Coordinates of C-alpha atoms in Angstrom, one line a residue:
Chain A
M1 CA -30.3 21.3 -25.4
T2 CA -27.2 22.0 -27.6
A3 CA -25.0 21.8 -24.5
M4 CA -26.0 18.1 -24.2
T5 CA -24.6 17.2 -27.6
M6 CA -21.3 18.9 -26.9
P7 CA -18.4 16.7 -25.7
A8 CA -18.1 16.8 -21.9
R9 CA -15.0 18.4 -20.5
P10 CA -14.2 17.5 -16.9
E11 CA -12.5 20.8 -16.2
E12 CA -15.7 22.7 -17.0
D13 CA -17.7 20.3 -14.9
N14 CA -15.3 20.9 -12.0
A15 CA -15.5 24.7 -12.3
G16 CA -16.8 26.5 -9.2
L17 CA -16.6 23.4 -6.9
R18 CA -14.4 23.7 -3.9
P19 CA -12.5 20.5 -3.2
V20 CA -13.2 18.6 0.0
P21 CA -10.7 20.0 2.6
W22 CA -7.8 17.8 3.5
R23 CA -8.4 18.2 7.2
R24 CA -11.7 16.3 6.9
M25 CA -10.2 13.6 4.8
V26 CA -7.4 13.1 7.3
W27 CA -10.1 12.4 10.0
V28 CA -11.3 9.6 7.8
T29 CA -7.8 8.2 7.4
W30 CA -7.2 8.4 11.2
R31 CA -10.6 6.8 12.0
Q32 CA -10.0 3.9 9.6
H33 CA -6.4 3.2 10.3
R34 CA -6.0 4.1 13.9
F35 CA -5.5 0.4 14.9
A36 CA -2.7 0.0 12.3
L37 CA -1.1 3.1 13.6
G38 CA -1.7 2.0 17.2
G39 CA 0.0 -1.3 16.4
V40 CA 3.0 0.6 15.0
G41 CA 3.1 2.7 18.2
V42 CA 3.0 -0.3 20.5
L43 CA 5.7 -2.1 18.5
L44 CA 8.0 0.9 18.4
G45 CA 7.2 1.9 21.9
G46 CA 7.9 -1.5 23.3
L47 CA 11.2 -1.7 21.5
A48 CA 12.1 1.8 22.5
L49 CA 11.5 1.0 26.1
Y50 CA 13.7 -2.1 25.8
L51 CA 16.5 -0.1 24.1
W52 CA 16.3 2.6 26.7
L53 CA 16.5 0.3 29.7
T54 CA 19.2 -2.0 28.4
G55 CA 21.0 1.0 26.9
L56 CA 21.2 2.8 30.2
Q57 CA 22.7 -0.2 31.8
M58 CA 25.2 -0.7 28.9
H59 CA 26.2 3.0 28.9
H60 CA 26.8 2.8 32.6
A61 CA 29.1 -0.1 32.1
Y62 CA 30.8 1.6 29.3
A63 CA 31.4 4.7 31.3
A64 CA 33.7 2.7 33.6
V65 CA 35.6 1.3 30.6
A66 CA 36.0 4.7 29.1
A67 CA 37.3 6.2 32.3
C68 CA 40.1 3.6 32.5
H69 CA 43.5 5.2 32.3
P70 CA 45.9 4.8 30.6
A71 CA 43.7 3.5 27.7
S72 CA 46.6 1.5 26.1
S73 CA 47.4 -0.4 29.3
Y74 CA 46.7 -4.1 29.4
A75 CA 44.1 -3.7 32.2
C76 CA 42.1 -1.2 30.1
Q77 CA 42.3 -3.2 26.9
N78 CA 41.1 -6.1 28.9
Q79 CA 38.1 -4.1 30.2
T80 CA 37.2 -3.1 26.6
I81 CA 37.3 -6.7 25.5
N82 CA 35.2 -7.8 28.5
F83 CA 32.6 -5.0 27.7
D84 CA 32.4 -6.1 24.0
A85 CA 32.1 -9.8 25.1
T86 CA 29.3 -9.0 27.6
Y87 CA 27.2 -6.6 25.5
G88 CA 28.3 -7.0 21.9
Q89 CA 26.5 -10.1 21.0
T90 CA 23.1 -8.9 22.4
A91 CA 23.5 -5.5 20.6
Q92 CA 24.2 -7.3 17.4
T93 CA 21.2 -9.6 17.8
V94 CA 19.0 -6.6 18.6
G95 CA 20.3 -4.8 15.5
T96 CA 19.5 -7.7 13.3
L97 CA 16.0 -8.0 14.6
L98 CA 15.4 -4.3 14.3
M99 CA 16.2 -4.4 10.6
A100 CA 13.0 -6.3 10.1
V101 CA 10.9 -3.5 11.6
P102 CA 10.7 -1.2 8.6
I103 CA 9.8 -4.2 6.4
L104 CA 7.1 -5.3 8.8
I105 CA 5.6 -1.8 9.2
G106 CA 5.6 -1.3 5.4
A107 CA 3.8 -4.6 4.9
F108 CA 1.3 -4.5 7.7
A109 CA 0.5 -0.8 7.6
G110 CA 1.0 -0.2 3.8
A111 CA -0.4 -3.2 2.0
P112 CA -3.9 -3.3 3.5
V113 CA -4.7 0.4 2.9
L114 CA -6.0 -0.2 -0.7
A115 CA -6.1 -4.0 -0.7
R116 CA -8.9 -4.1 2.0
E117 CA -11.1 -1.6 0.1
L118 CA -10.7 -3.7 -3.1
E119 CA -11.1 -7.0 -1.3
T120 CA -14.3 -6.0 0.5
G121 CA -15.8 -3.9 -2.3
T122 CA -15.9 -0.7 -0.2
F123 CA -13.9 1.1 -2.9
R124 CA -17.2 1.3 -4.8
Y125 CA -18.5 3.4 -2.0
A126 CA -15.4 5.6 -1.3
W127 CA -14.6 6.2 -5.0
T128 CA -18.1 7.5 -5.8
L129 CA -18.2 10.1 -3.0
G130 CA -17.6 13.8 -3.8
V131 CA -14.0 13.8 -2.7
G132 CA -12.8 11.9 -5.8
R133 CA -10.6 8.8 -5.8
Q134 CA -7.3 10.5 -6.4
R135 CA -7.6 12.9 -3.5
W136 CA -9.0 10.1 -1.4
T137 CA -5.9 8.0 -2.2
L138 CA -3.5 10.8 -1.4
A139 CA -5.4 11.7 1.8
K140 CA -4.9 8.0 2.9
L141 CA -1.3 7.3 1.8
V142 CA 0.4 10.6 2.6
P143 CA -0.5 11.1 6.2
L144 CA 0.1 7.4 7.0
A145 CA 3.4 7.4 5.2
V146 CA 4.6 10.6 7.0
T147 CA 3.5 9.2 10.4
V148 CA 5.3 5.8 10.1
T149 CA 8.4 7.6 8.6
V150 CA 8.7 10.1 11.4
A151 CA 8.0 7.5 14.1
T152 CA 10.8 5.2 12.8
G153 CA 13.1 8.2 12.3
L154 CA 12.8 9.1 15.9
F155 CA 13.2 5.4 16.9
S156 CA 16.5 5.2 14.9
L157 CA 17.9 8.2 16.9
L158 CA 17.4 6.1 20.0
F159 CA 19.1 3.2 18.4
S160 CA 22.1 5.4 17.4
W161 CA 22.4 6.4 21.1
Y162 CA 22.1 2.7 22.2
Q163 CA 24.8 1.6 19.8
Q164 CA 27.2 4.5 20.5
P165 CA 29.7 2.6 22.8
F166 CA 30.6 0.1 20.1
F167 CA 31.5 2.9 17.7
T168 CA 33.4 4.8 20.3
D169 CA 35.5 1.7 21.2
G170 CA 35.9 0.9 17.5
S171 CA 34.4 -2.6 17.6
S172 CA 31.6 -1.5 15.2
I173 CA 32.2 -0.1 11.7
P174 CA 29.8 2.7 10.6
L175 CA 29.2 1.3 7.1
E176 CA 28.9 -2.3 8.2
P177 CA 25.9 -3.7 6.3
S178 CA 24.2 -5.0 9.4
L179 CA 24.2 -1.6 11.1
F180 CA 24.1 1.0 8.3
G181 CA 20.4 0.7 7.7
L182 CA 19.5 1.2 11.4
R183 CA 21.0 4.6 11.8
G184 CA 21.0 8.1 10.2
V185 CA 18.1 8.6 7.8
A186 CA 18.2 5.1 6.3
Y187 CA 15.9 3.5 8.8
A188 CA 13.1 6.0 8.2
A189 CA 13.7 5.9 4.5
W190 CA 13.4 2.1 4.4
T191 CA 10.1 2.3 6.3
L192 CA 8.8 4.8 3.8
A193 CA 9.9 2.7 0.9
G194 CA 8.3 -0.4 2.5
F195 CA 5.0 1.4 3.0
A196 CA 5.0 2.6 -0.6
I197 CA 5.8 -0.9 -1.9
G198 CA 2.9 -2.2 0.2
A199 CA 0.4 0.4 -1.0
L200 CA 1.2 -0.4 -4.7
A201 CA 1.1 -4.1 -4.0
G202 CA -2.2 -3.8 -2.3
L203 CA -3.7 -2.0 -5.3
L204 CA -2.3 -4.5 -7.8
I205 CA -3.0 -7.7 -5.9
R206 CA -6.3 -6.5 -4.4
R207 CA -6.3 -8.9 -1.5
V208 CA -4.9 -8.2 2.0
V209 CA -3.0 -11.3 2.9
P210 CA -1.3 -12.0 -0.5
A211 CA -0.4 -8.3 -0.7
I212 CA 1.3 -8.4 2.7
A213 CA 3.2 -11.5 1.7
A214 CA 4.3 -10.0 -1.6
T215 CA 5.4 -6.8 0.2
L216 CA 7.4 -8.7 2.7
A217 CA 9.1 -10.6 -0.1
V218 CA 9.9 -7.5 -2.3
S219 CA 11.0 -5.3 0.6
T220 CA 13.3 -8.0 2.0
G221 CA 14.8 -8.7 -1.5
L222 CA 15.4 -4.9 -1.9
V223 CA 17.1 -4.6 1.5
F224 CA 19.4 -7.5 0.8
A225 CA 20.2 -6.5 -2.8
T226 CA 21.1 -3.0 -1.6
G227 CA 23.3 -4.2 1.2
L228 CA 25.1 -6.9 -0.9
Y229 CA 25.4 -5.2 -4.3
L230 CA 24.2 -1.6 -4.5
R231 CA 25.5 0.3 -1.5
Q232 CA 29.2 -0.3 -2.2
H233 CA 28.9 1.6 -5.5
Y234 CA 27.4 4.8 -4.0
M235 CA 30.9 6.3 -4.3
T236 CA 34.0 5.0 -6.0
P237 CA 35.8 2.7 -3.4
L238 CA 39.2 3.6 -2.2
L239 CA 42.1 1.3 -3.0
G240 CA 44.3 0.2 -0.2
R241 CA 47.8 -1.2 -0.8
N242 CA 49.3 -3.9 1.5
L243 CA 48.0 -4.5 4.9
S244 CA 48.8 -1.3 6.9
N245 CA 46.0 0.3 4.8
P246 CA 42.9 0.5 5.2
P247 CA 41.9 2.1 8.5
A248 CA 40.1 0.0 11.0
S249 CA 36.8 1.9 10.6
A250 CA 36.7 1.1 6.8
W251 CA 34.1 -1.1 5.2
V252 CA 36.3 -3.6 3.2
I253 CA 34.5 -4.7 0.1
S254 CA 37.1 -7.0 -1.5
G255 CA 40.8 -7.9 -1.5
W256 CA 43.1 -9.4 -4.1
W257 CA 46.8 -10.0 -4.9
S258 CA 48.8 -8.9 -7.8
K259 CA 52.4 -9.5 -9.0
G260 CA 54.2 -7.4 -11.6
G261 CA 51.0 -5.5 -12.4
T262 CA 49.0 -8.7 -13.1
V263 CA 46.1 -9.7 -10.8
I264 CA 46.4 -13.2 -9.5
S265 CA 43.3 -15.3 -9.2
Q266 CA 42.1 -16.3 -5.8
S267 CA 42.6 -20.1 -6.4
V268 CA 46.1 -19.6 -7.7
M269 CA 46.9 -17.4 -4.8
N270 CA 45.5 -20.0 -2.3
Q271 CA 47.8 -22.7 -3.9
I272 CA 50.9 -20.5 -3.5
M273 CA 50.0 -19.6 0.0
N274 CA 49.2 -23.1 1.1
T275 CA 52.5 -24.4 -0.4
L276 CA 54.5 -21.6 1.4
F277 CA 52.6 -22.3 4.6
G278 CA 53.4 -26.0 4.4
Q279 CA 57.1 -25.3 3.8
I280 CA 57.4 -22.8 6.6
M281 CA 55.6 -25.2 9.0
T282 CA 57.9 -28.0 8.1
A283 CA 60.9 -25.8 8.7
T284 CA 59.7 -24.2 12.0
V285 CA 57.8 -26.9 13.9
P286 CA 60.1 -29.1 15.9
K287 CA 59.7 -32.9 15.4
N288 CA 58.9 -33.8 19.0
V289 CA 56.1 -31.1 19.5
K290 CA 52.7 -32.3 20.9
S291 CA 49.9 -32.3 18.4
D292 CA 47.9 -30.0 20.7
D293 CA 50.7 -27.4 20.5
I294 CA 51.0 -27.2 16.7
K295 CA 48.4 -24.4 16.7
F296 CA 50.9 -22.1 18.4
Y297 CA 53.1 -22.2 15.3
K298 CA 50.3 -21.4 12.8
G299 CA 50.0 -17.7 13.5
P300 CA 53.7 -16.9 13.1
A301 CA 53.8 -19.1 10.0
N302 CA 51.0 -17.0 8.4
T303 CA 52.8 -13.8 9.2
Q304 CA 55.9 -15.3 7.5
V305 CA 53.9 -16.2 4.5
L306 CA 52.7 -12.6 4.1
N307 CA 56.1 -11.2 4.7
Y308 CA 57.6 -13.6 2.1
L309 CA 55.0 -12.6 -0.5
L310 CA 55.4 -8.8 0.2
H311 CA 59.2 -9.1 -0.2
H312 CA 58.9 -11.1 -3.4
G313 CA 57.0 -8.7 -5.7
Y314 CA 53.5 -9.6 -4.6
T315 CA 51.1 -6.8 -3.7
H316 CA 47.9 -7.1 -1.7
W317 CA 45.1 -4.7 -2.7
T318 CA 42.0 -3.8 -0.8
S319 CA 38.9 -2.1 -2.1
Y320 CA 37.1 -0.2 0.7
Q321 CA 34.8 2.5 1.7
P322 CA 36.2 4.7 4.5
G323 CA 34.1 5.3 7.6
S324 CA 34.1 9.1 7.0
R325 CA 31.6 8.4 4.1
F326 CA 28.9 7.4 6.5
W327 CA 26.8 10.5 6.1
P328 CA 27.3 10.9 2.3
F329 CA 26.1 7.3 2.0
Q330 CA 23.2 8.0 4.3
W331 CA 22.0 10.9 2.2
I332 CA 22.5 8.9 -1.0
E333 CA 20.5 5.9 0.3
G334 CA 17.8 8.2 1.9
G335 CA 17.6 10.1 -1.3
W336 CA 17.0 7.3 -3.7
L337 CA 14.6 5.6 -1.3
L338 CA 12.7 8.8 -1.0
A339 CA 12.6 9.2 -4.7
L340 CA 11.5 5.6 -5.1
S341 CA 8.7 6.0 -2.5
V342 CA 7.4 9.2 -4.1
L343 CA 7.4 7.5 -7.5
L344 CA 5.6 4.4 -6.1
I345 CA 3.0 6.5 -4.4
A346 CA 2.5 8.7 -7.5
A347 CA 2.1 5.5 -9.6
T348 CA -0.4 4.2 -7.1
V349 CA -2.5 7.4 -7.3
W350 CA -2.2 7.3 -11.1
L351 CA -3.3 3.6 -11.3
V352 CA -6.2 4.3 -8.9
H353 CA -7.3 7.1 -11.3
R354 CA -6.8 4.8 -14.3
R355 CA -8.2 1.6 -12.8
A356 CA -11.5 0.5 -14.3
A357 CA -13.6 -1.5 -11.8
Chain B
M1 CA -32.2 17.0 -19.1
N2 CA -31.1 13.4 -19.5
V3 CA -29.6 11.8 -16.4
V4 CA -27.8 9.2 -18.4
E5 CA -26.9 9.6 -22.1
A6 CA -24.9 7.0 -24.0
S7 CA -23.9 6.8 -27.6
G8 CA -22.2 3.7 -29.1
L9 CA -21.0 2.9 -25.5
G10 CA -19.1 -0.3 -25.1
R11 CA -17.0 -1.9 -22.4
R12 CA -14.7 -4.9 -23.0
Y13 CA -13.1 -7.2 -20.5
G14 CA -10.3 -9.0 -22.3
S15 CA -11.9 -10.2 -25.5
T16 CA -15.4 -10.3 -24.2
W17 CA -17.7 -7.3 -24.6
A18 CA -19.8 -6.9 -21.5
L19 CA -21.6 -4.0 -23.1
R20 CA -21.6 -2.9 -26.7
E21 CA -23.2 -0.4 -29.1
C22 CA -25.3 1.0 -26.2
T23 CA -27.1 4.1 -27.2
L24 CA -29.8 5.5 -24.9
A25 CA -31.0 8.6 -23.2
I26 CA -32.8 8.3 -19.8
P27 CA -34.7 11.5 -19.1
A28 CA -34.7 13.1 -15.6
G29 CA -37.6 12.6 -13.2
H30 CA -38.1 8.9 -13.6
V31 CA -37.6 5.8 -11.6
T32 CA -35.8 3.8 -14.3
A33 CA -35.6 0.0 -14.1
L34 CA -32.6 -1.5 -15.8
I35 CA -33.5 -5.1 -16.3
G36 CA -32.1 -8.2 -18.0
P37 CA -30.8 -11.7 -17.3
N38 CA -27.6 -12.2 -15.2
G39 CA -24.6 -11.2 -17.2
A40 CA -26.6 -8.9 -19.5
G41 CA -24.3 -5.9 -18.7
K42 CA -26.4 -4.1 -16.1
S43 CA -23.6 -3.6 -13.6
T44 CA -21.2 -2.7 -16.4
L45 CA -23.5 0.1 -17.5
L46 CA -24.0 1.4 -14.0
N47 CA -20.3 1.3 -13.2
L48 CA -19.7 3.4 -16.4
A49 CA -22.4 5.9 -15.4
V50 CA -20.9 6.4 -11.9
G51 CA -17.4 6.7 -13.1
L52 CA -16.0 3.5 -11.6
S53 CA -15.2 2.2 -15.0
V54 CA -14.2 3.9 -18.3
P55 CA -15.6 3.1 -21.7
S56 CA -13.7 0.9 -24.2
A57 CA -15.8 2.5 -27.0
G58 CA -18.3 5.3 -27.4
E59 CA -19.1 7.7 -24.7
V60 CA -21.4 8.3 -21.7
T61 CA -22.5 11.5 -19.9
V62 CA -24.6 12.0 -16.8
L63 CA -26.8 14.8 -15.4
G64 CA -27.0 16.7 -18.6
G65 CA -23.6 16.3 -20.2
K66 CA -21.2 15.8 -17.3
L67 CA -18.4 13.3 -17.5
P68 CA -18.8 10.4 -15.1
G69 CA -16.2 10.7 -12.3
S70 CA -15.8 14.5 -12.6
A71 CA -16.3 16.4 -9.4
A72 CA -19.8 17.7 -10.5
A73 CA -20.9 14.2 -11.5
L74 CA -19.6 12.7 -8.2
D75 CA -21.5 15.4 -6.3
G76 CA -24.7 14.8 -8.1
I77 CA -24.9 11.0 -8.1
A78 CA -25.2 8.7 -5.1
F79 CA -24.3 5.1 -5.9
V80 CA -25.3 2.1 -3.8
A81 CA -23.3 -0.8 -5.2
Q82 CA -24.3 -4.4 -5.3
D83 CA -24.3 -6.1 -1.8
T84 CA -24.2 -2.5 -0.3
P85 CA -20.6 -2.5 0.7
L86 CA -20.1 -0.6 4.0
Y87 CA -17.2 -0.3 6.4
K88 CA -18.2 -3.2 8.6
T89 CA -16.0 -2.2 11.5
L90 CA -17.2 1.3 11.7
S91 CA -20.3 2.3 13.8
V92 CA -23.3 3.8 12.1
A93 CA -22.4 7.2 13.5
D94 CA -18.9 6.9 12.1
M95 CA -20.3 5.9 8.7
L96 CA -22.3 9.1 8.7
H97 CA -19.3 11.1 9.8
L98 CA -17.1 9.5 7.2
T99 CA -19.5 10.2 4.4
R100 CA -20.0 13.8 5.5
N101 CA -16.2 14.2 5.5
L102 CA -15.8 12.8 2.0
T103 CA -18.6 14.8 0.3
R104 CA -19.3 18.5 -0.2
R105 CA -22.9 18.2 0.8
F106 CA -24.4 16.0 3.5
D107 CA -27.7 16.4 5.3
Q108 CA -26.8 15.1 8.7
A109 CA -30.2 16.0 10.3
Y110 CA -32.1 14.1 7.6
A111 CA -29.8 11.0 8.0
Q112 CA -30.2 10.9 11.8
A113 CA -33.9 11.4 11.6
R114 CA -34.3 8.6 9.1
L115 CA -32.1 6.2 11.0
S116 CA -34.1 7.0 14.2
D117 CA -37.3 6.2 12.3
L118 CA -35.9 2.9 11.2
D119 CA -34.7 2.1 14.8
I120 CA -31.1 1.7 13.6
P121 CA -28.9 2.5 16.6
L122 CA -26.0 4.9 15.8
K123 CA -23.6 3.1 18.1
R124 CA -23.9 -0.3 16.5
K125 CA -21.2 -1.4 14.1
A126 CA -22.4 -1.5 10.5
G127 CA -21.3 -5.1 10.2
K128 CA -23.7 -6.1 13.1
L129 CA -26.8 -4.8 11.4
S130 CA -29.2 -7.1 9.7
G131 CA -29.1 -7.3 5.9
G132 CA -32.2 -5.1 5.6
Q133 CA -30.8 -2.5 8.0
Q134 CA -27.5 -2.4 6.1
A135 CA -29.4 -1.8 2.9
Q136 CA -31.4 0.9 4.6
L137 CA -28.2 2.5 6.0
A138 CA -26.6 2.5 2.6
L139 CA -29.8 4.1 1.1
T140 CA -29.9 6.7 3.9
L141 CA -26.3 7.7 3.4
A142 CA -27.0 8.0 -0.4
L143 CA -30.1 10.1 0.0
A144 CA -28.5 12.4 2.7
R145 CA -26.1 13.5 0.0
R146 CA -29.1 15.1 -1.7
P147 CA -28.2 13.6 -5.1
G148 CA -29.8 14.5 -8.5
L149 CA -29.5 10.9 -9.5
L150 CA -29.6 7.8 -7.2
V151 CA -28.1 4.7 -8.8
L152 CA -28.8 1.4 -7.2
D153 CA -27.2 -1.9 -8.4
E154 CA -29.3 -4.9 -7.5
P155 CA -30.4 -3.2 -4.3
V156 CA -33.0 -5.8 -3.1
A157 CA -31.5 -9.1 -4.4
M158 CA -30.2 -10.1 -1.0
L159 CA -33.2 -8.9 1.0
D160 CA -36.3 -10.7 2.4
P161 CA -39.7 -9.7 1.1
I162 CA -40.5 -7.3 3.9
A163 CA -37.1 -5.6 3.8
R164 CA -37.5 -5.4 0.0
H165 CA -40.8 -3.7 0.3
D166 CA -39.6 -1.2 2.9
F167 CA -36.5 -0.4 0.8
M168 CA -38.5 0.2 -2.4
A169 CA -41.0 2.4 -0.5
T170 CA -38.1 4.6 0.6
V171 CA -36.8 4.9 -2.9
L172 CA -40.2 5.7 -4.2
A173 CA -40.8 8.3 -1.5
A174 CA -37.5 10.0 -2.3
A175 CA -38.3 10.0 -6.0
S176 CA -41.7 11.6 -5.6
A177 CA -41.1 13.9 -2.7
D178 CA -37.6 15.2 -3.5
G179 CA -37.6 14.8 -7.2
V180 CA -34.6 12.5 -7.2
S181 CA -34.1 10.6 -10.5
V182 CA -33.5 6.9 -9.8
L183 CA -31.7 4.3 -11.9
L184 CA -31.9 0.8 -10.5
S185 CA -30.9 -2.5 -11.9
S186 CA -32.6 -5.7 -11.0
H187 CA -33.3 -9.2 -12.2
V188 CA -36.3 -9.4 -9.7
L189 CA -39.1 -8.1 -11.9
T190 CA -42.0 -8.2 -9.5
E191 CA -40.5 -5.5 -7.2
L192 CA -40.2 -3.1 -10.1
E193 CA -43.9 -3.2 -11.1
R194 CA -45.1 -0.5 -8.8
V195 CA -42.1 1.8 -8.9
A196 CA -40.6 2.0 -12.4
S197 CA -41.9 4.5 -14.9
Y198 CA -39.0 4.1 -17.4
L199 CA -37.6 0.8 -18.6
V200 CA -34.3 -0.3 -20.1
L201 CA -34.0 -3.9 -21.1
L202 CA -30.5 -5.3 -21.6
S203 CA -29.5 -8.7 -22.8
R204 CA -26.1 -10.0 -24.0
G205 CA -24.6 -6.6 -23.6
Q206 CA -27.0 -4.8 -25.8
V207 CA -30.1 -2.5 -25.2
R208 CA -33.2 -4.4 -26.5
L209 CA -35.9 -2.1 -25.3
A210 CA -35.9 1.4 -23.8
G211 CA -38.8 3.8 -23.1
Q212 CA -41.5 4.9 -20.7
V213 CA -43.2 1.9 -19.2
D214 CA -46.7 3.0 -20.2
D215 CA -45.7 3.5 -23.8
L216 CA -44.0 0.2 -24.0
L217 CA -46.9 -1.6 -22.5
A218 CA -49.3 0.0 -25.0
V219 CA -47.1 -0.6 -28.0
H220 CA -46.4 -4.3 -27.2
G221 CA -49.9 -4.9 -25.9
Q222 CA -48.8 -6.3 -22.5
A223 CA -50.6 -5.9 -19.2
S224 CA -47.5 -5.8 -17.0
L225 CA -43.9 -5.0 -17.0
E226 CA -43.0 -8.6 -16.1
E227 CA -45.0 -10.0 -19.0
L228 CA -43.5 -7.5 -21.3
A229 CA -39.9 -8.4 -20.3
L230 CA -40.5 -12.1 -20.2
N231 CA -42.3 -12.2 -23.6
Y232 CA -39.7 -10.1 -25.2
L233 CA -36.9 -12.3 -24.0
R234 CA -38.8 -15.5 -25.0
N235 CA -39.7 -14.2 -28.4
H236 CA -36.1 -13.2 -29.3
P237 CA -34.3 -16.4 -28.2
T238 CA -31.5 -16.0 -30.7
E239 CA -30.4 -12.8 -29.0
V240 CA -30.7 -13.9 -25.4
A241 CA -28.1 -15.8 -23.5
K242 CA -29.5 -18.5 -21.3

């Protein structure tokens, strides 16, 4: 009976017990979450079918544009413009809608995993079975996370193919915020992060619907914060001087004027330019011109304003990220989202271990 | 061997102690009734014993010195929580399969035979079973794990008298035939009369009485467990929360 008075050590208690095999636990995960995974499959499958069918039609139309020779001729330029006008708007709308998919999958597949167990009380059953709650949590979260990540990764390959004509003809910029997250590794990484946020929110909030709502809010906020503030700092932006720079494929972050080494504020610059514009218009527009025709003088006047400024000691600066940085940016974004997801899932497992019912 | 042993055990939620200064040793081989008014700390003590909760003070071990929540403790204890939570959308057969896949030991043949005796169809969803059938399913799943200790939190509170009787009969049969130690909490005293051989009385988060039922009845000169508990709670009004 001396053993009973000794302090209990969990590692001794566990000695000689083989853990429950992962394969069996994964069956449980599949059995309990197959409808969620089925929902993800139907959503992505339906969207993939749409991209495939409209993409084929669009690629067919683009083949004719690309075959046009010589490419610099007026007729060929016109064909390109027509192509962009016919398909560009739809493609842009599709892209915007698809940006919601990782967030939706994260919230609807990730948040209920733990929240439902906690809401219905079934965690008291699952967590007192031989498998142990940490392994149980891992066996739930890891296979689900891998599945939704791989599925959306494959889907974004299809989207890259769909979107290809607009990159070839130069009307889309690779780093453009509305497209960057849909291609490369970013789409899958955002889905993974959304799922991990959902899992943790489900554990903390303990109710399905509020956890889904919170996940939608947090993931959306993170997507926008990344696109608006964070992504432009992944690598030091390049500085473009005067308007011939930067290249057309660049993602322009900001522009400003300086004179004699001093930056001029936007409001001061607007005043100067408005005054110049007014003076040039007064000097160039004939008195008897019809009011409808005034607009034809505005373009040349603007060019004159810029020329005047550039010849009078003003310099226009542009801060931009070149299109060649697309893949480095993809790996940076995919990398930190993967790290964040691993961290969130590890935190979830740790909190499940710590959590006192 | 003691199936549950606690010394100075306490559990606090915020600034309120749900359980405090709890010291007891429940020997193996008994059906132990954990009784007390609502809010006495019964569920808190059970949650600590099965490892769902961690002590704020003191310590608790199970099955002869094992730490609650350790693999060996999880293996040896089957827990049926209050309101018998089951996965309502799973069929009975899937509940069996799930439990078997999440435990090291599961007696499938026993479980199927018992469910067949009870006329519980394997294909029916757990959520479509009657309250009595759900309780019986939870009990079957627990016993099929061949535990050393069966812990039941208010198992009969929601059941009608016949279902209650059937449920208790199964518990008692398992205890006597298979030598399973049982620890069950209840505020329904009449049901415990025939089954309990060991008693722990809790009120306001503290252990008031603990011991073998026969000994306690003899010492306090009471004829039944119900009288013993009620008289004790009436005679110590300052200690008892209403």
